[in-house]
Coordinates of C-alpha atoms and ligand atoms in Angstrom, one line a residue:
M251 CA -39.6 67.8 -54.0
A252 CA -43.1 67.8 -53.1
S253 CA -43.3 71.9 -52.9
K254 CA -41.8 72.0 -56.3
Q255 CA -44.3 72.7 -59.4
L256 CA -43.2 70.4 -62.3
K257 CA -43.4 71.5 -65.7
E258 CA -44.9 69.1 -68.0
L259 CA -42.8 69.1 -71.6
S260 CA -42.9 67.3 -74.7
R261 CA -39.9 65.6 -75.9
E262 CA -39.5 68.1 -78.7
E263 CA -39.4 70.9 -75.7
V264 CA -36.9 69.2 -74.2
A265 CA -34.6 68.6 -77.4
Q266 CA -34.4 72.4 -77.6
H267 CA -32.0 72.3 -74.5
N268 CA -29.0 70.6 -76.2
K269 CA -26.1 72.8 -75.6
P270 CA -23.1 72.9 -72.9
D271 CA -24.5 75.8 -71.4
D272 CA -28.3 75.0 -71.4
L273 CA -28.4 70.9 -71.0
W274 CA -31.3 68.9 -70.2
V275 CA -31.7 65.1 -70.3
I276 CA -34.7 62.7 -70.1
I277 CA -34.3 59.8 -67.7
D278 CA -37.6 57.4 -67.2
T279 CA -39.9 60.4 -67.9
K280 CA -38.3 63.0 -65.9
V281 CA -36.2 65.7 -67.1
Y282 CA -33.1 66.9 -65.5
D283 CA -31.3 70.5 -65.9
V284 CA -27.9 69.2 -65.7
T285 CA -26.4 72.6 -66.8
R286 CA -24.5 73.5 -63.7
F287 CA -24.8 70.3 -62.1
K288 CA -22.6 68.6 -65.2
N289 CA -19.2 70.4 -63.8
L290 CA -20.2 68.7 -60.7
H291 CA -20.8 65.2 -61.8
P292 CA -18.9 62.6 -60.5
G293 CA -18.8 61.1 -64.1
G294 CA -17.1 64.3 -65.4
A295 CA -18.8 67.3 -67.3
V296 CA -17.5 65.6 -70.9
V297 CA -19.8 62.5 -71.0
F298 CA -22.8 64.8 -71.4
F299 CA -21.3 66.3 -74.6
D300 CA -22.6 63.5 -76.7
E301 CA -25.2 64.7 -79.5
E302 CA -27.5 61.5 -78.7
L303 CA -27.6 62.6 -75.0
M304 CA -28.2 66.5 -75.0
G305 CA -31.8 67.2 -74.5
Q306 CA -32.7 63.7 -75.5
D307 CA -33.8 60.2 -73.4
A308 CA -30.5 59.0 -71.3
T309 CA -32.5 56.5 -69.7
E310 CA -30.5 53.3 -71.0
T311 CA -27.0 55.2 -70.7
F312 CA -27.8 56.4 -67.0
Y313 CA -28.9 52.8 -65.9
S314 CA -26.0 51.4 -67.4
L315 CA -23.8 53.4 -65.4
H316 CA -25.7 54.0 -62.2
R317 CA -27.7 52.7 -59.5
H318 CA -31.3 54.1 -59.1
E319 CA -30.5 55.2 -56.0
V320 CA -28.2 57.8 -57.4
L321 CA -31.8 59.3 -58.7
E322 CA -33.5 59.1 -55.3
K323 CA -30.8 61.4 -53.3
P324 CA -32.2 64.9 -52.8
Q325 CA -29.4 66.6 -54.1
Y326 CA -30.4 65.1 -57.2
Q327 CA -33.8 65.0 -56.6
R328 CA -33.7 68.9 -56.8
L329 CA -32.1 68.6 -60.5
V330 CA -35.8 67.6 -61.7
I331 CA -37.5 70.5 -63.6
G332 CA -40.4 68.9 -65.4
T333 CA -41.9 65.5 -66.4
I334 CA -42.8 64.3 -70.3
K335 CA -46.7 65.2 -70.8
D336 CA -48.6 61.7 -70.7
E337 CA -45.8 59.5 -70.1
K338 CA -45.6 57.9 -66.6
P339 CA -42.0 56.7 -65.1
E340 CA -41.5 52.9 -65.2
I341 CA -38.7 52.4 -63.6
F342 CA -37.9 51.0 -59.7
S343 CA -35.4 49.8 -57.6
R344 CA -36.1 48.4 -54.3
I345 CA -39.7 49.0 -52.8
P346 CA -40.0 49.5 -49.2
S347 CA -41.8 46.8 -47.4
E348 CA -42.8 45.2 -50.7
L349 CA -41.6 41.7 -51.9
S350 CA -39.0 41.7 -54.4
K351 CA -40.6 40.8 -58.1
I352 CA -36.9 39.7 -59.4
P353 CA -36.9 36.0 -60.2
Y354 CA -35.4 34.2 -57.1
G355 CA -35.0 37.4 -55.2
E356 CA -37.4 35.8 -52.5
P357 CA -37.7 32.2 -51.2
T358 CA -40.1 30.4 -53.1
W359 CA -42.9 30.6 -50.4
L360 CA -42.6 34.5 -51.2
T361 CA -43.0 33.8 -54.7
E362 CA -46.1 34.1 -56.3
G363 CA -47.9 30.9 -57.6
F364 CA -45.7 29.0 -55.5
H365 CA -46.4 26.9 -52.6
S366 CA -44.7 25.5 -49.2
P367 CA -45.8 22.8 -46.8
F368 CA -43.9 24.8 -43.8
Y369 CA -44.9 28.5 -43.7
K370 CA -48.5 28.9 -42.1
E371 CA -50.8 32.3 -42.1
S372 CA -48.4 33.6 -38.7
H373 CA -45.4 33.3 -40.6
K374 CA -46.9 35.5 -43.2
R375 CA -48.1 37.7 -41.1
L376 CA -44.5 38.0 -39.2
Q377 CA -42.5 38.4 -42.5
K378 CA -44.8 41.6 -43.6
A379 CA -44.2 42.9 -40.4
M380 CA -40.8 42.4 -40.3
R381 CA -39.9 43.5 -43.5
A382 CA -41.6 46.8 -43.0
F383 CA -39.7 46.9 -39.8
A384 CA -36.3 46.3 -41.3
D385 CA -37.0 48.6 -44.2
E386 CA -37.7 51.7 -42.1
V387 CA -35.6 51.1 -39.2
I388 CA -33.0 48.7 -39.7
Y389 CA -32.4 49.3 -43.4
P390 CA -30.9 53.1 -43.2
D391 CA -28.8 52.6 -39.9
A392 CA -27.2 49.6 -41.4
V393 CA -25.9 51.4 -44.3
A394 CA -24.7 54.3 -42.2
R395 CA -23.1 52.1 -39.7
E396 CA -21.3 50.1 -42.2
E397 CA -19.9 53.2 -43.4
D398 CA -19.0 55.1 -40.3
G399 CA -18.1 52.2 -38.5
K400 CA -19.9 53.4 -35.4
R401 CA -22.0 50.9 -33.1
P402 CA -25.8 50.2 -34.3
S403 CA -27.8 53.4 -33.3
L404 CA -29.1 52.9 -29.5
S405 CA -32.8 53.8 -31.1
V406 CA -32.7 51.0 -33.3
I407 CA -32.0 48.3 -30.1
D408 CA -34.7 50.1 -28.6
K409 CA -37.3 50.0 -31.3
M410 CA -36.3 46.2 -32.1
A411 CA -36.6 45.6 -28.2
A412 CA -40.1 46.8 -27.9
M413 CA -41.2 44.5 -30.9
E414 CA -39.3 41.8 -29.1
I415 CA -37.4 41.0 -31.7
H416 CA -33.9 40.3 -29.5
A417 CA -36.3 37.8 -27.4
M418 CA -37.4 36.4 -30.8
R419 CA -33.7 35.7 -32.2
M420 CA -33.5 33.5 -29.0
G421 CA -35.7 30.8 -30.7
P422 CA -38.9 29.5 -29.4
G423 CA -39.0 28.7 -25.3
K424 CA -40.0 29.9 -22.2
H425 CA -38.3 33.3 -22.2
L426 CA -41.3 34.4 -24.8
K427 CA -43.9 33.7 -22.5
G428 CA -46.3 36.7 -21.8
R429 CA -44.1 39.1 -24.8
T430 CA -46.1 40.7 -27.5
L431 CA -44.4 39.5 -30.5
M432 CA -44.0 42.0 -33.1
G433 CA -47.0 43.9 -32.2
G434 CA -48.8 40.4 -31.6
V435 CA -48.7 38.9 -35.2
V436 CA -47.5 36.0 -33.7
T437 CA -48.4 34.1 -30.2
P438 CA -45.4 33.3 -28.0
E439 CA -47.0 29.6 -28.1
E440 CA -47.1 29.7 -31.8
F441 CA -43.5 30.9 -32.3
D442 CA -41.2 28.0 -33.8
Y443 CA -37.7 28.1 -35.4
F444 CA -39.5 29.1 -39.3
H445 CA -40.6 32.4 -37.3
E446 CA -37.0 32.7 -36.5
L447 CA -35.5 32.1 -39.2
I448 CA -37.9 35.1 -41.0
V449 CA -37.1 37.2 -38.1
S450 CA -33.1 36.3 -38.6
Q451 CA -33.5 36.6 -42.6
E452 CA -35.3 40.1 -42.3
I453 CA -32.8 41.9 -40.3
C454 CA -29.9 40.5 -42.5
R455 CA -31.1 41.2 -45.8
H456 CA -29.6 44.5 -46.0
G457 CA -26.4 42.7 -47.4
Q458 CA -24.2 45.3 -44.7
R459 CA -22.4 42.0 -43.6
G460 CA -20.6 43.7 -40.5
Y461 CA -23.7 45.3 -39.4
A462 CA -25.7 42.0 -39.2
D463 CA -23.0 40.9 -36.5
A464 CA -23.1 44.2 -35.3
L465 CA -26.9 43.8 -34.3
N466 CA -26.4 41.9 -31.4
A467 CA -25.0 38.9 -32.8
G468 CA -23.3 38.5 -29.8
V469 CA -26.6 38.0 -27.6
V470 CA -27.9 35.4 -29.8
I471 CA -24.8 33.3 -29.1
G472 CA -23.6 34.7 -25.7
L473 CA -26.6 35.0 -23.8
P474 CA -27.9 31.3 -24.1
P475 CA -25.3 29.9 -21.7
I476 CA -26.7 31.8 -19.3
M477 CA -30.5 31.2 -19.9
N478 CA -29.6 27.7 -19.9
F479 CA -27.1 27.1 -16.8
G480 CA -26.9 30.3 -15.2
S481 CA -28.2 30.5 -11.5
D482 CA -31.6 31.9 -10.8
E483 CA -30.0 35.1 -9.5
L484 CA -27.9 35.6 -13.0
R485 CA -31.1 34.6 -15.1
S486 CA -33.4 36.6 -13.7
R487 CA -31.3 39.8 -13.2
I488 CA -29.4 39.4 -16.8
V489 CA -31.6 38.1 -19.1
P490 CA -34.0 40.8 -19.0
E491 CA -31.6 43.4 -19.0
V492 CA -30.1 42.2 -22.5
L493 CA -33.4 41.2 -24.5
S494 CA -34.5 44.8 -23.2
G495 CA -31.6 46.1 -25.4
K496 CA -30.2 47.8 -22.0
K497 CA -27.4 45.6 -21.7
F498 CA -24.7 44.1 -24.4
I499 CA -23.3 40.4 -23.7
S500 CA -20.8 38.7 -26.4
L501 CA -19.5 35.3 -26.2
A502 CA -15.7 35.1 -25.5
I503 CA -14.3 31.8 -26.4
S504 CA -11.4 32.2 -29.1
E505 CA -7.8 33.1 -28.2
A506 CA -5.1 34.0 -30.4
F507 CA -3.3 30.8 -28.7
A508 CA -5.9 28.3 -29.5
G509 CA -8.4 30.0 -32.3
S510 CA -11.9 27.8 -31.0
D511 CA -10.1 24.9 -29.9
V512 CA -11.3 24.7 -26.4
Q513 CA -8.5 22.1 -24.7
G514 CA -5.9 24.8 -25.8
L515 CA -7.2 27.5 -24.0
M516 CA -4.9 29.5 -22.1
T517 CA -7.3 32.1 -20.2
S518 CA -7.1 30.8 -16.5
A519 CA -9.9 30.8 -13.6
T520 CA -8.2 29.9 -10.4
K521 CA -10.2 30.1 -7.2
T522 CA -9.4 32.8 -4.3
E523 CA -8.2 30.6 -0.8
D524 CA -11.9 31.4 0.5
G525 CA -13.2 29.5 -2.3
K526 CA -15.8 32.4 -3.0
H527 CA -14.2 34.0 -6.3
W528 CA -12.6 33.2 -9.3
I529 CA -9.4 35.1 -10.4
I530 CA -9.4 35.1 -14.2
N531 CA -6.4 36.1 -16.5
G532 CA -6.1 35.6 -20.4
T533 CA -6.8 36.9 -23.5
K534 CA -9.5 36.5 -26.3
K535 CA -9.3 37.1 -29.6
W536 CA -12.0 37.8 -32.4
I537 CA -14.9 39.0 -29.9
T538 CA -17.7 39.9 -31.5
N539 CA -19.5 42.8 -30.3
G540 CA -16.9 42.7 -27.5
M541 CA -16.2 46.6 -28.1
F542 CA -19.7 47.7 -26.7
S543 CA -20.7 44.5 -24.3
D544 CA -21.0 45.1 -21.0
Y545 CA -21.0 41.5 -20.3
F546 CA -18.8 38.7 -21.5
T547 CA -19.5 34.7 -21.4
V548 CA -16.0 33.7 -20.8
G549 CA -14.2 30.1 -21.6
C550 CA -11.4 29.6 -18.9
R551 CA -9.2 26.4 -18.3
T552 CA -10.0 25.6 -14.5
D553 CA -8.4 22.7 -12.4
N554 CA -10.7 20.3 -13.4
G555 CA -11.0 21.1 -17.4
F556 CA -12.9 24.0 -19.2
T557 CA -15.4 26.1 -17.4
V558 CA -17.4 28.5 -18.7
I559 CA -17.7 31.9 -16.9
F560 CA -20.1 35.0 -16.7
V561 CA -17.6 38.2 -16.3
E562 CA -19.0 41.8 -16.2
R563 CA -17.1 44.5 -18.2
G564 CA -15.2 46.2 -14.9
E565 CA -11.6 46.2 -13.4
G566 CA -9.1 44.2 -15.0
V567 CA -11.2 43.9 -18.2
E568 CA -10.1 45.5 -21.5
T569 CA -11.1 45.3 -24.8
K570 CA -9.4 46.9 -28.1
P571 CA -10.6 47.1 -31.4
I572 CA -9.3 44.3 -34.1
K573 CA -9.5 45.8 -37.8
T574 CA -11.1 43.2 -39.9
A575 CA -12.5 43.0 -43.6
Y576 CA -15.5 44.0 -42.5
S577 CA -16.9 47.1 -40.7
P578 CA -16.0 48.0 -37.2
T579 CA -19.6 48.4 -36.5
A580 CA -19.5 44.9 -35.5
G581 CA -17.5 45.8 -32.6
T582 CA -14.6 43.0 -33.1
A583 CA -12.7 42.9 -29.9
Y584 CA -9.2 41.8 -28.6
I585 CA -9.9 41.3 -24.9
T586 CA -7.5 41.0 -21.8
F587 CA -8.6 40.2 -18.6
E588 CA -6.3 40.8 -15.8
N589 CA -6.6 39.6 -12.4
V590 CA -10.5 40.0 -12.8
K591 CA -12.3 38.7 -9.8
V592 CA -16.0 37.4 -10.1
P593 CA -18.0 35.6 -7.5
V594 CA -18.4 31.6 -8.3
E595 CA -21.8 31.9 -8.6
N596 CA -20.9 33.2 -12.1
T597 CA -20.0 29.7 -12.8
L598 CA -22.3 28.5 -15.9
G599 CA -23.1 24.9 -15.7
P600 CA -21.1 22.8 -13.3
E601 CA -17.2 23.3 -13.1
G602 CA -15.6 21.4 -15.8
S603 CA -18.6 21.1 -17.9
G604 CA -17.8 24.1 -20.0
V605 CA -17.6 21.8 -23.6
F606 CA -21.2 20.3 -23.0
V607 CA -22.3 24.3 -22.1
M608 CA -21.0 25.5 -25.1
L609 CA -22.0 22.2 -27.3
S610 CA -25.4 22.6 -26.3
N611 CA -25.8 25.8 -28.5
F612 CA -23.6 25.3 -31.2
N613 CA -26.4 23.7 -33.3
H614 CA -28.7 26.8 -32.8
E615 CA -25.8 29.1 -33.3
R616 CA -24.6 27.8 -36.9
W617 CA -28.3 27.3 -37.9
M618 CA -28.9 31.1 -37.2
M619 CA -25.6 31.5 -39.5
C620 CA -27.3 29.5 -42.2
T621 CA -29.9 31.6 -42.2
G622 CA -28.0 34.9 -42.6
A623 CA -25.5 33.6 -44.7
L624 CA -28.2 32.6 -47.3
V625 CA -30.2 35.7 -47.2
T626 CA -27.0 37.7 -48.5
Q627 CA -26.4 35.2 -51.0
R628 CA -29.9 35.6 -52.4
L629 CA -29.3 39.3 -52.6
C630 CA -26.2 38.7 -54.7
V631 CA -28.2 36.6 -56.7
E632 CA -30.8 39.3 -57.4
E633 CA -28.2 41.9 -57.9
C634 CA -26.4 39.6 -61.0
L635 CA -30.0 39.2 -62.5
K636 CA -30.6 42.8 -62.3
W637 CA -27.3 43.8 -63.8
V638 CA -27.3 41.2 -66.6
T639 CA -30.6 42.4 -67.8
Q640 CA -29.7 46.1 -67.8
R641 CA -26.0 46.1 -69.1
K642 CA -25.1 46.0 -72.2
A643 CA -22.0 45.0 -74.2
F644 CA -21.3 44.1 -77.7
G645 CA -24.8 45.8 -78.4
K646 CA -26.6 43.2 -76.1
P647 CA -27.6 42.6 -72.5
L648 CA -24.8 41.0 -70.7
S649 CA -28.0 37.8 -70.1
A650 CA -27.3 37.3 -73.9
Q651 CA -24.4 35.8 -73.3
A652 CA -24.4 32.0 -72.9
V653 CA -21.3 32.3 -70.2
V654 CA -23.2 34.6 -68.1
R655 CA -25.8 32.5 -68.1
S656 CA -24.3 29.5 -67.2
K657 CA -22.6 31.3 -64.3
L658 CA -26.5 32.5 -63.1
A659 CA -27.5 28.9 -63.6
G660 CA -24.9 27.8 -60.8
M661 CA -25.6 30.5 -58.5
I662 CA -29.4 30.0 -58.7
A663 CA -29.2 26.2 -58.4
R664 CA -26.6 26.2 -55.3
L665 CA -28.8 29.2 -53.5
E666 CA -32.2 27.0 -54.0
S667 CA -30.7 23.7 -52.8
C668 CA -29.5 25.4 -49.8
Q669 CA -32.9 27.4 -49.0
A670 CA -34.6 23.6 -49.6
W671 CA -32.1 22.1 -47.0
L672 CA -32.2 25.1 -44.5
E673 CA -35.9 24.4 -44.6
N674 CA -35.9 20.4 -44.2
I675 CA -33.5 21.1 -40.8
T676 CA -35.7 23.6 -39.7
H677 CA -39.1 21.2 -40.1
Q678 CA -36.6 18.7 -38.1
M679 CA -36.0 21.5 -35.3
C680 CA -39.7 22.2 -35.1
N681 CA -40.6 18.8 -34.5
M682 CA -37.4 17.6 -32.3
S683 CA -37.0 17.8 -28.5
Y684 CA -33.9 19.9 -28.0
K685 CA -31.9 16.4 -26.9
E686 CA -33.1 14.9 -30.3
Q687 CA -31.8 17.8 -32.3
A688 CA -28.5 17.9 -30.6
K689 CA -28.5 14.2 -31.2
Y690 CA -29.5 14.0 -35.0
L691 CA -28.7 17.2 -36.2
A692 CA -25.2 18.5 -35.4
G693 CA -23.8 16.7 -38.2
P694 CA -26.4 18.0 -41.1
I695 CA -26.3 21.6 -39.4
G696 CA -22.5 21.2 -40.1
L697 CA -22.8 19.9 -43.5
L698 CA -25.5 22.6 -44.6
K699 CA -23.5 25.4 -43.0
M700 CA -20.2 23.9 -45.0
Q701 CA -22.3 23.8 -48.2
I702 CA -24.0 27.4 -47.9
T703 CA -20.5 29.2 -47.1
R704 CA -18.8 27.2 -50.3
S705 CA -21.6 28.0 -52.5
G706 CA -21.3 31.9 -51.2
Q707 CA -18.0 31.9 -52.4
E708 CA -18.6 30.4 -55.4
T709 CA -21.3 32.5 -56.3
A710 CA -19.5 35.7 -55.3
R711 CA -16.4 34.9 -57.0
D712 CA -18.9 34.6 -60.3
A713 CA -20.6 37.5 -59.1
V714 CA -17.2 39.6 -59.6
Q715 CA -16.7 38.0 -63.1
V716 CA -20.1 39.2 -64.2
F717 CA -19.7 42.7 -62.7
G718 CA -16.0 43.1 -64.0
G719 CA -14.2 46.1 -62.2
R720 CA -17.6 47.3 -60.7
G721 CA -17.5 44.2 -58.5
I722 CA -14.3 45.3 -56.8
T723 CA -15.2 49.0 -56.2
K724 CA -16.8 50.1 -53.1
T725 CA -19.3 52.4 -54.7
G726 CA -21.4 52.6 -57.7
M727 CA -23.1 49.7 -59.3
G728 CA -21.1 46.4 -58.1
K729 CA -21.2 47.8 -54.6
Y730 CA -23.4 45.3 -53.0
I731 CA -20.9 42.4 -55.2
E732 CA -17.7 44.4 -54.0
L733 CA -19.2 44.0 -50.1
Y734 CA -20.6 40.7 -50.5
H735 CA -17.0 39.2 -52.0
R736 CA -15.0 40.9 -49.5
T737 CA -17.2 39.6 -46.5
V738 CA -18.5 36.2 -47.3
P739 CA -15.6 34.6 -45.6
F740 CA -16.6 35.7 -42.6
D741 CA -19.8 33.2 -43.0
S742 CA -17.2 30.4 -43.5
I743 CA -15.3 30.9 -40.7
L744 CA -17.5 31.8 -37.3
G745 CA -19.1 29.2 -36.0
G746 CA -16.5 26.6 -37.5
A747 CA -14.4 26.6 -40.4
E748 CA -16.1 25.1 -43.4
D749 CA -13.8 21.6 -43.7
V750 CA -14.1 21.0 -39.6
L751 CA -18.1 21.4 -40.0
G752 CA -18.2 19.2 -43.1
D753 CA -15.9 16.7 -41.2
L754 CA -18.2 16.7 -38.2
G755 CA -20.9 15.9 -40.4
V756 CA -19.3 12.9 -42.1
R757 CA -17.8 11.9 -38.5
Q758 CA -21.4 11.5 -37.2
A759 CA -22.5 9.8 -40.1
I760 CA -20.0 7.1 -39.8
R761 CA -20.8 6.8 -36.4
N762 CA -24.2 6.0 -37.2
M763 CA -23.3 3.2 -39.8
P764 CA -24.9 0.0 -38.8
K765 CA -22.2 -2.6 -38.1
N766 CA -23.4 -5.2 -40.5
A767 CA -24.1 -3.3 -43.7
R768 CA -21.8 -4.3 -46.8
L769 CA -21.7 -3.3 -50.1
Ligands
HEM171 C1 -28.9 63.5 -63.4 C2 -28.4 62.9 -64.1 C3 -27.0 62.5 -63.4 C4 -26.8 62.0 -62.2 C5 -27.6 62.6 -60.8 C6 -25.7 61.7 -62.1 C7 -24.6 61.2 -60.8 C8 -23.6 60.5 -60.8 C9 -23.0 60.0 -59.8 C10 -23.5 60.2 -58.2 C11 -21.9 59.0 -60.2 C12 -20.8 58.6 -59.2 C13 -21.3 56.9 -59.1 C14 -22.0 56.4 -58.8 O1 -22.3 56.6 -57.3 O2 -22.9 55.5 -59.1 C15 -21.8 59.0 -61.4 C16 -20.7 58.4 -62.4 C17 -20.9 58.6 -63.6 N1 -22.0 59.1 -64.7 FE1 -23.5 60.0 -63.8 N2 -25.2 61.3 -63.2 C18 -26.0 61.8 -64.1 C19 -26.1 61.5 -65.8 C20 -25.0 60.8 -66.4 C21 -25.4 60.5 -67.6 C22 -26.6 60.9 -68.6 C23 -24.2 60.2 -68.1 C24 -24.3 59.6 -69.3 C25 -23.0 59.2 -70.0 C26 -23.4 59.7 -67.0 C27 -22.4 59.5 -66.9 C28 -21.6 59.3 -65.4 C29 -20.2 58.1 -65.8 C30 -19.4 57.6 -67.1 C31 -20.0 57.9 -64.7 C32 -18.4 57.2 -64.0 C33 -19.2 55.8 -63.8 C34 -18.1 55.0 -62.9 O3 -17.4 55.1 -62.3 O4 -18.7 53.4 -63.3 N3 -24.0 60.4 -65.7 N4 -22.8 60.3 -61.9

């Protein structure tokens, strides 16, 4: 485009090109010669043969049928032959690195004129740097990999490692010591859960749900047991490899037999006669990133209960892909362990204490899932707000219909109340010790996750109604809505099903009821 000299044309000149064999249209002050393109047009040639379109301004018609990104594609940019004299393009879509100007497109702390008690200058710096990085490095890979189903490009993983993003996703702590975070915009000492929330939301903002999990979700849930319960040897070898993006790990607990019911797990680990090794036999199902993991944090039945053991990919370990509703990019695997021999030093925590090892990370894992689930919900609301203002029906924008506005009212209210609750809980995490978090926050985080995913599913359903057929179509105007609606159940299942998590919250509340309280 840059090398092409564009003519400056008047609207009268463009109007001369109003026949099927000489056909120009104006879209947002740019003039497109569609004479030859019309026969290749995915919407058909016939749609152009309208007197009100040929040689005329087609901006409004175009935007009621296409996403702006269509015009950004090089093959369509080539159709531009000129611009309208003394007029400037006004329409934009997503501007890389910038904040969204759509109301509710950003949380209030990033919205002009609003305030928040939680975010400081280092949070703002990190958000800015993360947005630029995610738009430039992650976003294009997310779209391409969600589509072709391949694992995330290693170049992306490497660039994330250079910025210490893998390390930041593990939350605040001593693993950050000495690292330069995001080029130095935040120090390891000041890094808190709000910084982590920002990292997590910015890398999921592309809305490609399978890719969001593909991008090392396995590390976030699979590495903590090693960091917290592994031997010095394991920790010093595995943690640097994984946080530098050279190796991949996943958490392997759930099974076809037992879902996440750890008491019912069938995978067994028995000791060799000399007591030096475990022999592991069994299967695991729905293991995120399992297809490309080098390491597995495996829940096993042992003589004295449930034990978590670190296993390296090798003899006897086999991974097979599971087809799920989202893209194979996430590497969701069915794993078989057949006489897999591992040293007893790979035991994570004391034997038989597997439930404690797992529980110790559940809060962080679920909180992290809340952050991602909410940012994609926000994208869904943003898409709806754009659609209802640009799409006309019965001569008026969809937003003129009270029923449509009522759906948006519900979406916005749900989204913002979940965000406020998430920030409240994040604030508690920043001010509680790990032990206090375990004591006070398991219930509230369970309830929050239930609320976010219920809200997300309701919003996805309403969004499909607002988008109509486009909400169930994989390409075109409603493609994010289709993807969101198809994949929002992942949020409601991973890390604990909605009802289970809600129940956890209520049970904790009942336990804490004062014995002498009466109506
Ligand atoms: C430079 C101008 C245009 C380009 C590059 C273009 C390109 C495309 C593309 C790529 C699609 C496939 C769907 C998508 O990805 O969104 C499409 C569909 C379509 N286009 Fe165009 N188009 C242009 C102008 C127009 C105009 C002026 C009309 C006016 C009636 C039109 C009507 C349609 C229709 C009806 C569809 C099918 C939409 C659907 O399935 O929902 N196009 N166009």
